[in-house]
Amino acid sequence: MTRTGEPLFTGIRTYRHPTGLFGFRHPSDWERDDLTEDREGVIVAPVPEDPATYFGIWATPLDITVEADDLPELREGFDTGLAKLADVEVELAQEDAVGNIVRVERVLTFSEAGGVRKRKLWALYLDKWQVLVIYQGSSIEQYDYWLPMGNYCFNTFELPESLWFATDPELRPNPRRS
């Protein structure tokens, strides 16, 4: 599907996770679906006929508490998982930690369903949660076309203040060392 011009915002909606784990804003005309099976989260898509182009966030509880010192192991495990995608090519690889919130970021292309998809993703490790934040285009062209709105969703992503405090190493004892 070839598009001309640029996508236009017609309005904005705010999504807040039912338990307050995260929130973000997205274009109001994007279709929203809550995830219910094995993932807790939401996906919004600009074109219902193209479900492989979307912005999504889902959270998975972890069995352990993650700390900034875990970044090398998290990076290695994350990249091992990405390497399983067909024809994967990583265009950007960055990681950082704020307090004990760890973020692994990748922009990549991979083959799926007979085409090349492009994806930007964050894997956030927050205390005992992994939160995946993904913007994907069903093709490189779709990724590029919807990128301003995908970036808007990323830029408005927020975590609750309580989670920032819960992961601050200065404000809580280290459960691994107590």
mmCIF file of C-alpha atoms in Angstrom:
data_model
loop_
_atom_site.group_PDB
_atom_site.id
_atom_site.type_symbol
_atom_site.label_atom_id
_atom_site.label_comp_id
_atom_site.label_asym_id
_atom_site.label_seq_id
_atom_site.Cartn_x
_atom_site.Cartn_y
_atom_site.Cartn_z
ATOM 1 C CA MET A 1 0.000 0.000 0.000
ATOM 2 C CA THR A 2 1.573 3.268 -1.125
ATOM 3 C CA ARG A 3 0.537 6.443 0.651
ATOM 4 C CA THR A 4 1.046 10.039 -0.336
ATOM 5 C CA GLY A 5 1.332 13.058 1.903
ATOM 6 C CA GLU A 6 1.759 12.731 5.633
ATOM 7 C CA PRO A 7 -0.522 11.224 8.267
ATOM 8 C CA LEU A 8 -2.739 13.749 10.013
ATOM 9 C CA PHE A 9 -3.738 13.865 13.650
ATOM 10 C CA THR A 10 -7.503 14.202 13.998
ATOM 11 C CA GLY A 11 -7.484 13.995 17.783
ATOM 12 C CA ILE A 12 -5.744 12.378 20.727
ATOM 13 C CA ARG A 13 -6.830 9.699 23.201
ATOM 14 C CA THR A 14 -5.127 8.701 26.427
ATOM 15 C CA TYR A 15 -4.733 5.099 27.511
ATOM 16 C CA ARG A 16 -4.108 4.232 31.157
ATOM 17 C CA HIS A 17 -3.397 0.667 32.186
ATOM 18 C CA PRO A 18 -6.198 -0.552 34.515
ATOM 19 C CA THR A 19 -3.803 -0.925 37.468
ATOM 20 C CA GLY A 20 -1.845 2.247 36.622
ATOM 21 C CA LEU A 21 1.297 0.443 35.451
ATOM 22 C CA PHE A 22 1.703 2.709 32.387
ATOM 23 C CA GLY A 23 -0.056 5.196 30.163
ATOM 24 C CA PHE A 24 0.390 6.861 26.766
ATOM 25 C CA ARG A 25 -1.415 8.996 24.193
ATOM 26 C CA HIS A 26 -2.292 7.936 20.661
ATOM 27 C CA PRO A 27 -4.221 9.272 17.659
ATOM 28 C CA SER A 28 -7.941 9.107 18.395
ATOM 29 C CA ASP A 29 -8.807 7.413 15.112
ATOM 30 C CA TRP A 30 -6.470 4.465 15.715
ATOM 31 C CA GLU A 31 -8.278 1.254 16.630
ATOM 32 C CA ARG A 32 -7.502 0.037 20.156
ATOM 33 C CA ASP A 33 -7.537 -3.582 21.345
ATOM 34 C CA ASP A 34 -6.827 -4.741 24.863
ATOM 35 C CA LEU A 35 -4.631 -7.799 25.162
ATOM 36 C CA THR A 36 -6.144 -10.472 27.340
ATOM 37 C CA GLU A 37 -4.548 -13.840 26.640
ATOM 38 C CA ASP A 38 -1.022 -14.231 28.000
ATOM 39 C CA ARG A 39 -0.147 -10.537 27.783
ATOM 40 C CA GLU A 40 -1.415 -7.660 29.870
ATOM 41 C CA GLY A 41 -1.542 -4.545 27.712
ATOM 42 C CA VAL A 42 -2.921 -2.831 24.650
ATOM 43 C CA ILE A 43 -2.324 -2.425 20.911
ATOM 44 C CA VAL A 44 -3.421 0.549 18.804
ATOM 45 C CA ALA A 45 -3.390 0.399 14.999
ATOM 46 C CA PRO A 46 -3.909 3.091 12.367
ATOM 47 C CA VAL A 47 -5.476 0.767 9.773
ATOM 48 C CA PRO A 48 -7.524 -2.249 10.910
ATOM 49 C CA GLU A 49 -6.824 -3.987 7.574
ATOM 50 C CA ASP A 50 -3.081 -3.864 8.352
ATOM 51 C CA PRO A 51 -2.753 -5.398 11.844
ATOM 52 C CA ALA A 52 1.032 -5.751 11.478
ATOM 53 C CA THR A 53 1.353 -1.937 11.707
ATOM 54 C CA TYR A 54 0.762 -0.969 15.322
ATOM 55 C CA PHE A 55 1.937 0.578 18.564
ATOM 56 C CA GLY A 56 1.657 -1.747 21.522
ATOM 57 C CA ILE A 57 2.588 -2.032 25.175
ATOM 58 C CA TRP A 58 2.377 -5.113 27.333
ATOM 59 C CA ALA A 59 3.645 -6.031 30.749
ATOM 60 C CA THR A 60 4.862 -9.354 32.086
ATOM 61 C CA PRO A 61 5.529 -10.011 35.772
ATOM 62 C CA LEU A 62 9.010 -11.302 36.585
ATOM 63 C CA ASP A 63 10.025 -13.796 39.254
ATOM 64 C CA ILE A 64 12.947 -11.627 40.384
ATOM 65 C CA THR A 65 13.627 -7.983 41.126
ATOM 66 C CA VAL A 66 15.700 -6.347 38.379
ATOM 67 C CA GLU A 67 18.458 -3.866 39.164
ATOM 68 C CA ALA A 68 20.716 -1.687 37.015
ATOM 69 C CA ASP A 69 23.580 -4.152 37.570
ATOM 70 C CA ASP A 70 21.589 -6.730 35.589
ATOM 71 C CA LEU A 71 21.910 -4.740 32.351
ATOM 72 C CA PRO A 72 24.631 -6.920 30.721
ATOM 73 C CA GLU A 73 22.602 -10.113 31.241
ATOM 74 C CA LEU A 74 19.362 -8.439 30.127
ATOM 75 C CA ARG A 75 21.034 -7.110 26.966
ATOM 76 C CA GLU A 76 22.470 -10.521 26.140
ATOM 77 C CA GLY A 77 19.161 -12.326 26.685
ATOM 78 C CA PHE A 78 17.230 -9.724 24.743
ATOM 79 C CA ASP A 79 19.581 -9.870 21.768
ATOM 80 C CA THR A 80 19.532 -13.679 21.841
ATOM 81 C CA GLY A 81 15.747 -13.516 21.529
ATOM 82 C CA LEU A 82 15.881 -11.000 18.671
ATOM 83 C CA ALA A 83 18.404 -13.166 16.811
ATOM 84 C CA LYS A 84 15.626 -15.760 16.381
ATOM 85 C CA LEU A 85 13.757 -13.424 14.015
ATOM 86 C CA ALA A 86 14.288 -14.262 10.342
ATOM 87 C CA ASP A 87 16.835 -12.058 8.544
ATOM 88 C CA VAL A 88 17.050 -9.667 11.486
ATOM 89 C CA GLU A 89 19.191 -6.562 11.023
ATOM 90 C CA VAL A 90 19.642 -4.228 13.991
ATOM 91 C CA GLU A 91 19.877 -0.573 12.941
ATOM 92 C CA LEU A 92 20.114 0.919 16.435
ATOM 93 C CA ALA A 93 21.119 -0.609 19.749
ATOM 94 C CA GLN A 94 21.080 1.425 22.971
ATOM 95 C CA GLU A 95 20.717 0.642 26.644
ATOM 96 C CA ASP A 96 20.556 2.722 29.782
ATOM 97 C CA ALA A 97 19.462 2.654 33.387
ATOM 98 C CA VAL A 98 17.884 5.314 35.573
ATOM 99 C CA GLY A 99 18.023 4.204 39.161
ATOM 100 C CA ASN A 100 17.051 0.575 38.818
ATOM 101 C CA ILE A 101 14.847 1.058 35.766
ATOM 102 C CA VAL A 102 16.651 -0.585 32.861
ATOM 103 C CA ARG A 103 15.820 0.171 29.220
ATOM 104 C CA VAL A 104 17.031 -1.840 26.231
ATOM 105 C CA GLU A 105 16.183 -0.134 22.917
ATOM 106 C CA ARG A 106 16.418 -1.581 19.429
ATOM 107 C CA VAL A 107 15.369 -0.496 15.934
ATOM 108 C CA LEU A 108 15.453 -3.412 13.528
ATOM 109 C CA THR A 109 14.141 -5.006 10.375
ATOM 110 C CA PHE A 110 13.205 -8.662 9.960
ATOM 111 C CA SER A 111 11.365 -10.942 7.550
ATOM 112 C CA GLU A 112 7.875 -12.169 8.347
ATOM 113 C CA ALA A 113 4.888 -13.302 6.285
ATOM 114 C CA GLY A 114 6.735 -12.784 2.999
ATOM 115 C CA GLY A 115 7.746 -9.185 3.686
ATOM 116 C CA VAL A 116 10.233 -7.056 5.585
ATOM 117 C CA ARG A 117 8.903 -5.469 8.768
ATOM 118 C CA LYS A 118 10.520 -2.623 10.702
ATOM 119 C CA ARG A 119 10.223 -2.272 14.458
ATOM 120 C CA LYS A 120 11.313 0.087 17.217
ATOM 121 C CA LEU A 121 11.099 -1.377 20.676
ATOM 122 C CA TRP A 122 11.941 -0.747 24.264
ATOM 123 C CA ALA A 123 12.211 -3.485 26.826
ATOM 124 C CA LEU A 124 11.856 -1.842 30.217
ATOM 125 C CA TYR A 125 12.719 -3.724 33.374
ATOM 126 C CA LEU A 126 11.017 -2.154 36.376
ATOM 127 C CA ASP A 127 11.357 -3.836 39.734
ATOM 128 C CA LYS A 128 9.464 -7.104 39.070
ATOM 129 C CA TRP A 129 8.030 -6.178 35.657
ATOM 130 C CA GLN A 130 9.144 -6.355 32.048
ATOM 131 C CA VAL A 131 7.262 -3.817 29.926
ATOM 132 C CA LEU A 132 7.623 -4.039 26.145
ATOM 133 C CA VAL A 133 6.869 -0.889 24.144
ATOM 134 C CA ILE A 134 6.747 -1.531 20.390
ATOM 135 C CA TYR A 135 6.050 0.480 17.262
ATOM 136 C CA GLN A 136 6.033 -1.654 14.111
ATOM 137 C CA GLY A 137 5.344 -1.155 10.427
ATOM 138 C CA SER A 138 4.142 -4.052 8.305
ATOM 139 C CA SER A 139 6.755 -2.831 5.818
ATOM 140 C CA ILE A 140 9.554 -0.302 5.896
ATOM 141 C CA GLU A 141 7.320 2.080 3.931
ATOM 142 C CA GLN A 142 4.469 1.749 6.455
ATOM 143 C CA TYR A 143 6.924 2.226 9.323
ATOM 144 C CA ASP A 144 8.253 5.423 7.757
ATOM 145 C CA TYR A 145 4.792 6.758 6.918
ATOM 146 C CA TRP A 146 3.335 6.307 10.432
ATOM 147 C CA LEU A 147 6.606 7.102 12.280
ATOM 148 C CA PRO A 148 5.585 10.617 13.444
ATOM 149 C CA MET A 149 2.573 9.119 15.227
ATOM 150 C CA GLY A 150 4.565 6.139 16.497
ATOM 151 C CA ASN A 151 7.118 8.541 17.950
ATOM 152 C CA TYR A 152 4.301 10.552 19.530
ATOM 153 C CA CYS A 153 3.107 7.405 21.296
ATOM 154 C CA PHE A 154 6.658 6.677 22.515
ATOM 155 C CA ASN A 155 7.167 10.271 23.650
ATOM 156 C CA THR A 156 3.953 10.309 25.680
ATOM 157 C CA PHE A 157 4.595 6.916 27.325
ATOM 158 C CA GLU A 158 4.699 7.335 31.089
ATOM 159 C CA LEU A 159 5.262 5.301 34.206
ATOM 160 C CA PRO A 160 3.583 6.067 37.519
ATOM 161 C CA GLU A 161 5.544 8.052 40.072
ATOM 162 C CA SER A 162 5.152 5.207 42.558
ATOM 163 C CA LEU A 163 7.129 2.883 40.284
ATOM 164 C CA TRP A 164 9.950 5.428 39.980
ATOM 165 C CA PHE A 165 10.140 5.570 43.773
ATOM 166 C CA ALA A 166 9.902 1.783 44.113
ATOM 167 C CA THR A 167 12.946 1.323 41.871
ATOM 168 C CA ASP A 168 15.078 4.146 43.297
ATOM 169 C CA PRO A 169 18.131 2.521 44.947
ATOM 170 C CA GLU A 170 18.491 5.500 47.300
ATOM 171 C CA LEU A 171 14.983 5.092 48.692
ATOM 172 C CA ARG A 172 14.696 1.381 49.276
ATOM 173 C CA PRO A 173 16.930 -1.328 50.673
ATOM 174 C CA ASN A 174 18.485 -3.705 48.190
ATOM 175 C CA PRO A 175 16.457 -6.927 48.473
ATOM 176 C CA ARG A 176 19.378 -8.980 47.166
ATOM 177 C CA ARG A 177 21.724 -7.771 49.856
ATOM 178 C CA SER A 178 19.415 -7.667 52.876
#
